[in-house]
Amino acid sequence: MSVTRNTGDKMDGSINFGREINHGPLIKSILISALLGCVGLLINYKMGLTIFLIILLIMVFVYYPSYLPFLYSFWSLEEHGITYYDMSTYRAKLNLIIQGKNADHQFISYTEINSFEVKSENNSYSTMDISTFKNQRQSIFTWLRKPLNLVLHLKNSKIALDASWDQLHDNKNIQARLMNVMSYLDKKIQ
């Protein structure tokens, strides 16, 4: 989370949400698999190796792709557009896990955005009614987190940018930060 100095329509910094991907998912997958594989070694060598491979495959190909938006959904409003990680497909998520810090950000210009809204699990908020956003605490358990997305509507598609990580780690300021984002976007896309 960065401090942003926003002066009118001109932005001196950027507004950041989420956290950037690193090699954490891959390293954690290997370490947890190795630890459980070592426990399996107490039974025999084949059992240890089998447990290692099964856990590694489940973590890399199932767990992290499923929950990556909640864990590493970095996006940033900048002067001319928004940079973000593309997590729209399974392949894109797997690519982020494998590349880690070397993963590329995608860019969308403000001119490509037709409209936007904030969507929580049950509600949708526009610029006019974001002040009625009722913040809820997010669970520390990834699989229990509720979605909170800034949804950008483009001409033929939409992009959902997750803000649940910030809702968990900066719960007191999330409403103000979302209001700031929507106000800035409202000025940029008119």
Short mmCIF file of C-alpha atoms in Angstrom, two decimals:
data_model
loop_
_atom_site.label_atom_id
_atom_site.label_comp_id
_atom_site.label_asym_id
_atom_site.label_seq_id
_atom_site.Cartn_x
_atom_site.Cartn_y
_atom_site.Cartn_z
CA MET A 1 0.00 0.00 0.00
CA SER A 2 1.46 3.29 -0.98
CA VAL A 3 0.84 6.84 -0.01
CA THR A 4 -0.66 8.81 -2.84
CA ARG A 5 -0.69 12.51 -3.32
CA ASN A 6 -3.63 13.25 -5.55
CA THR A 7 -3.96 16.89 -6.56
CA GLY A 8 -7.10 17.40 -8.61
CA ASP A 9 -6.94 15.46 -11.85
CA LYS A 10 -3.16 15.16 -11.79
CA MET A 11 -1.65 12.25 -9.91
CA ASP A 12 1.81 12.55 -8.37
CA GLY A 13 2.03 8.91 -7.28
CA SER A 14 -0.14 5.87 -7.72
CA ILE A 15 -2.90 4.14 -5.82
CA ASN A 16 -1.95 0.53 -5.14
CA PHE A 17 -4.05 -2.41 -4.01
CA GLY A 18 -3.09 -5.98 -3.17
CA ARG A 19 0.44 -7.24 -3.17
CA GLU A 20 2.81 -8.16 -5.92
CA ILE A 21 3.45 -11.77 -6.79
CA ASN A 22 6.73 -13.33 -5.79
CA HIS A 23 8.12 -16.84 -5.75
CA GLY A 24 6.33 -17.52 -2.46
CA PRO A 25 3.65 -19.85 -3.87
CA LEU A 26 6.24 -22.03 -5.60
CA ILE A 27 8.64 -22.06 -2.64
CA LYS A 28 5.87 -22.77 -0.12
CA SER A 29 4.55 -25.57 -2.30
CA ILE A 30 7.98 -27.21 -2.46
CA LEU A 31 8.66 -26.79 1.28
CA ILE A 32 5.28 -28.11 2.43
CA SER A 33 5.50 -31.00 -0.02
CA ALA A 34 9.03 -31.81 1.14
CA LEU A 35 8.01 -31.69 4.80
CA LEU A 36 5.08 -34.05 4.25
CA GLY A 37 7.23 -36.20 1.98
CA CYS A 38 9.77 -36.56 4.80
CA VAL A 39 7.00 -37.79 7.06
CA GLY A 40 6.15 -40.34 4.36
CA LEU A 41 9.81 -41.40 4.29
CA LEU A 42 9.28 -42.80 7.78
CA ILE A 43 7.05 -45.42 6.13
CA ASN A 44 9.24 -46.03 3.08
CA TYR A 45 11.03 -44.27 0.23
CA LYS A 46 8.29 -44.72 -2.39
CA MET A 47 5.61 -43.47 0.00
CA GLY A 48 7.66 -40.33 0.80
CA LEU A 49 8.26 -39.58 -2.88
CA THR A 50 4.60 -40.20 -3.75
CA ILE A 51 3.37 -37.90 -0.98
CA PHE A 52 5.86 -35.21 -2.04
CA LEU A 53 4.71 -35.29 -5.68
CA ILE A 54 0.99 -35.44 -4.91
CA ILE A 55 1.09 -32.50 -2.46
CA LEU A 56 3.32 -30.48 -4.80
CA LEU A 57 0.96 -31.02 -7.74
CA ILE A 58 -2.13 -30.18 -5.67
CA MET A 59 -0.60 -26.96 -4.34
CA VAL A 60 0.86 -25.73 -7.63
CA PHE A 61 -1.97 -26.82 -9.93
CA VAL A 62 -5.05 -26.60 -7.68
CA TYR A 63 -4.68 -24.56 -4.47
CA TYR A 64 -2.67 -21.55 -5.68
CA PRO A 65 -4.49 -21.09 -9.01
CA SER A 66 -7.81 -21.20 -7.14
CA TYR A 67 -6.88 -18.62 -4.52
CA LEU A 68 -4.28 -16.48 -6.31
CA PRO A 69 -6.58 -13.43 -6.72
CA PHE A 70 -7.11 -13.32 -2.94
CA LEU A 71 -3.38 -13.65 -2.23
CA TYR A 72 -1.55 -11.69 -4.96
CA SER A 73 -3.97 -9.45 -6.78
CA PHE A 74 -1.78 -6.38 -7.20
CA TRP A 75 -3.21 -3.51 -9.24
CA SER A 76 -2.30 0.14 -9.46
CA LEU A 77 -4.00 3.28 -10.72
CA GLU A 78 -1.39 5.39 -12.46
CA GLU A 79 -1.37 8.59 -14.49
CA HIS A 80 -2.54 7.09 -17.80
CA GLY A 81 -4.13 3.79 -16.84
CA ILE A 82 -4.24 0.77 -14.59
CA THR A 83 -1.59 -1.93 -14.30
CA TYR A 84 -2.68 -5.31 -12.98
CA TYR A 85 -2.00 -9.03 -13.10
CA ASP A 86 -4.12 -10.91 -15.61
CA MET A 87 -5.82 -13.69 -13.65
CA SER A 88 -8.68 -14.27 -16.07
CA THR A 89 -7.67 -17.82 -17.02
CA TYR A 90 -6.17 -20.85 -15.32
CA ARG A 91 -3.17 -20.64 -17.65
CA ALA A 92 -2.55 -16.97 -16.74
CA LYS A 93 -2.64 -17.83 -13.01
CA LEU A 94 -0.27 -20.76 -13.48
CA ASN A 95 2.08 -18.51 -15.44
CA LEU A 96 2.10 -16.00 -12.53
CA ILE A 97 2.89 -18.77 -10.03
CA ILE A 98 5.80 -20.07 -12.07
CA GLN A 99 7.25 -16.69 -13.08
CA GLY A 100 6.85 -15.06 -9.66
CA LYS A 101 8.64 -11.71 -9.54
CA ASN A 102 9.38 -11.93 -13.26
CA ALA A 103 5.68 -11.92 -14.19
CA ASP A 104 4.51 -9.11 -16.43
CA HIS A 105 1.82 -6.64 -15.51
CA GLN A 106 -0.99 -5.92 -17.93
CA PHE A 107 -1.97 -2.34 -18.72
CA ILE A 108 -5.34 -0.85 -19.54
CA SER A 109 -5.73 2.77 -20.54
CA TYR A 110 -8.50 4.84 -18.97
CA THR A 111 -9.83 5.47 -22.48
CA GLU A 112 -10.69 1.76 -22.82
CA ILE A 113 -12.94 1.78 -19.73
CA ASN A 114 -16.65 2.41 -20.37
CA SER A 115 -17.85 2.13 -16.77
CA PHE A 116 -16.89 0.65 -13.43
CA GLU A 117 -18.38 -0.51 -10.15
CA VAL A 118 -17.35 -2.07 -6.87
CA LYS A 119 -18.88 -5.48 -6.27
CA SER A 120 -18.94 -7.27 -2.97
CA GLU A 121 -20.44 -10.68 -2.39
CA ASN A 122 -24.06 -9.46 -2.43
CA ASN A 123 -23.96 -5.81 -3.52
CA SER A 124 -22.84 -3.53 -6.30
CA TYR A 125 -21.76 0.08 -5.74
CA SER A 126 -21.39 2.98 -8.15
CA THR A 127 -19.60 6.27 -7.55
CA MET A 128 -22.84 7.74 -6.22
CA ASP A 129 -23.53 5.09 -3.58
CA ILE A 130 -20.05 3.86 -2.56
CA SER A 131 -20.48 5.81 0.68
CA THR A 132 -23.13 3.22 1.66
CA PHE A 133 -20.55 0.42 1.38
CA LYS A 134 -20.75 -1.68 4.53
CA ASN A 135 -17.30 -3.00 5.25
CA GLN A 136 -16.96 -6.49 6.62
CA ARG A 137 -13.94 -8.21 8.05
CA GLN A 138 -12.23 -10.73 5.83
CA SER A 139 -11.14 -14.11 7.12
CA ILE A 140 -7.44 -14.85 7.47
CA PHE A 141 -8.24 -18.18 5.82
CA THR A 142 -8.02 -17.67 2.09
CA TRP A 143 -10.76 -20.16 1.21
CA LEU A 144 -13.24 -18.26 3.45
CA ARG A 145 -12.66 -14.80 1.96
CA LYS A 146 -15.51 -13.00 0.30
CA PRO A 147 -14.98 -11.27 -3.05
CA LEU A 148 -14.52 -7.50 -3.18
CA ASN A 149 -13.74 -6.34 -6.70
CA LEU A 150 -13.42 -3.19 -8.70
CA VAL A 151 -15.07 -4.29 -11.94
CA LEU A 152 -14.02 -2.42 -15.07
CA HIS A 153 -16.50 -2.69 -17.94
CA LEU A 154 -14.78 -2.45 -21.32
CA LYS A 155 -16.37 -2.48 -24.77
CA ASN A 156 -16.54 -6.28 -25.12
CA SER A 157 -15.35 -7.60 -21.77
CA LYS A 158 -14.81 -6.82 -18.12
CA ILE A 159 -11.90 -7.01 -15.73
CA ALA A 160 -12.32 -7.73 -12.02
CA LEU A 161 -9.59 -6.30 -9.79
CA ASP A 162 -9.63 -7.85 -6.32
CA ALA A 163 -9.47 -5.66 -3.20
CA SER A 164 -10.12 -8.34 -0.57
CA TRP A 165 -6.44 -8.49 0.45
CA ASP A 166 -6.59 -4.80 1.36
CA GLN A 167 -9.93 -5.32 3.08
CA LEU A 168 -8.20 -7.87 5.33
CA HIS A 169 -4.99 -5.90 5.95
CA ASP A 170 -6.33 -2.31 5.95
CA ASN A 171 -9.90 -2.84 7.11
CA LYS A 172 -10.39 0.61 8.62
CA ASN A 173 -9.44 2.50 5.46
CA ILE A 174 -10.88 0.31 2.69
CA GLN A 175 -14.05 2.35 2.20
CA ALA A 176 -12.11 5.62 1.92
CA ARG A 177 -9.62 4.04 -0.45
CA LEU A 178 -12.38 2.68 -2.69
CA MET A 179 -14.10 6.07 -2.68
CA ASN A 180 -10.78 7.67 -3.71
CA VAL A 181 -10.35 5.16 -6.56
CA MET A 182 -13.89 5.63 -7.84
CA SER A 183 -13.64 9.41 -7.67
CA TYR A 184 -10.36 9.34 -9.61
CA LEU A 185 -11.75 6.90 -12.21
CA ASP A 186 -14.87 9.01 -12.59
CA LYS A 187 -12.72 12.01 -13.56
CA LYS A 188 -10.51 9.99 -15.89
CA ILE A 189 -13.13 8.20 -17.98
CA GLN A 190 -15.48 11.12 -18.65
#
